[in-house]
Amino acid sequence: MATLDDPDSAERWADVSLLTTRSGPLANEGNYGTLFNPPVIFEPMPEIVQFIRNMARVLVVGAGGLGCELLKDLALMGFGQIDVIDMDTIDVSNLNRQFLFRNADVGRPKATVAAEFVMKRVKGVTVTPHYCPIQEKDAEWYRGFQVIVMGLDSIEARRWLNAMMCSLVRYETSEAGERVPDLTSVIPLVDGGTEGFQGHVRTIYPCVSACFECTLDLFPPQQAVPLCTIAETPRSAAHCILYAHLIEYPKEFPEGKPDKDDPAYQNWVYTHALERAKRFNIPGVTLMHTQGVIKNIIPAIASTNAIVAAACASEAFKIVTNCAAFLDNNLMYMGGQGLYAPTFKYERNAQCVVCGDGVVMTAAPQTSLTLLMEKMAEDPRLRLKAPSLSVVGGKKGDTLYMRGILETEYVAYLDLPISELFDSGATLHVTDPGVPGSIRLIVEFACEDIVLE
Ligand SMILES: [Zn+2]
């Protein structure tokens, strides 16, 4: 079957062509009508396959468990121009499920190895690797893609990319005089995620449908165990393991730099955690649990990755070719008990810091600027770690606080009450290393605290 190896033969993409050269009951049904007005009409034609082979550019973010699956799926679906970005190198523990990597590849960049493998195996596809953090690429670079598929395991990276894609959206005035997103500037995101036997697939049309930030409060803040609990009142096996890892080892080997991947170190922590667990009568300390806690590992199941990636790839295909209605806008996969996979729709949050009209925060007028920034760190909608703040028409100047080399010039403002810096209802422009672009934060002074002069 030489024709199947030939990427330019009609037979090679015959199966894909069936989807793009015929219409069907699901083409242009459902969400296209509600998301786009007027709806984008699907016109079956042979040129669509040529379009995805030669023109459409898809970006895969992450070349790990999901990324390997995504690259394979997208290449076999006919996407001919794929970019992949990942900042990691291959670890021996990846090999059981990240099937594009071999023993000899350990230590090499995931993006590079994955690209080489897919290009060798699927003739006619160009996979361009980018071995760097996503933050290293600028807006112009991200603008070059038709669709972006995320196979990430970090909330921070998802937030960053989501905010980047929202910042690319231009606005125009509709015939009714409303400010609406210019759809030609909207680049859809498909987000996949897995944890054990569970997973999700989500489609995001930045500034049109609910963005990642709109629903950020669904993700609990990362559990931080207070050090005093670990040191004094352990309640779980993890507390005992963390005690050995964070307190005992540094005490015993003040000069030592533990290698979390070293089995000897893992054993040392395991043995000491076990002793502590016995003293406090806590069950559950095992070597595997120890490895999981000190390396912060989320269990990865190859079949979950395969299912979630396949669903993501077909969403990307539907979005780019328009051959069927895409997911609106979330699918949960629960593989622990059977194959339950319900879908539901996330609603936009009008107060979303990234795609909404701005976040309203209330604070007493005598609140110090420091305290206000602490509130920004704690607020589940913001979770800003190192914000810089400015306000147009500020009482002491427009810049309220700036990080970096000029920081010392603004330290004096930190203890001032915010009422001496701006008025109630002022819109603060906030930037933070965790979020590209700026956030509009409206600070309302809480009325009961307003002191009448
Ligand atoms: Zn949003």
GROMACS .gro file of C-alpha atoms and ligand atoms in nm, residues 211 213-214 349 352 354-356, ligand 1:
model
    9
  211CYS     CA    1  -1.227   3.174   2.961
  213GLU     CA    2  -0.989   3.274   3.439
  214CYS     CA    3  -1.372   3.308   3.445
  349ASN     CA    4  -1.799   3.579   3.450
  352CYS     CA    5  -1.345   3.812   3.508
  354VAL     CA    6  -0.895   3.878   3.208
  355CYS     CA    7  -1.196   3.892   2.974
  356GLY     CA    8  -1.457   4.083   3.176
  454ZN      ZN    9  -1.278   3.529   3.158
   0.00000   0.00000   0.00000
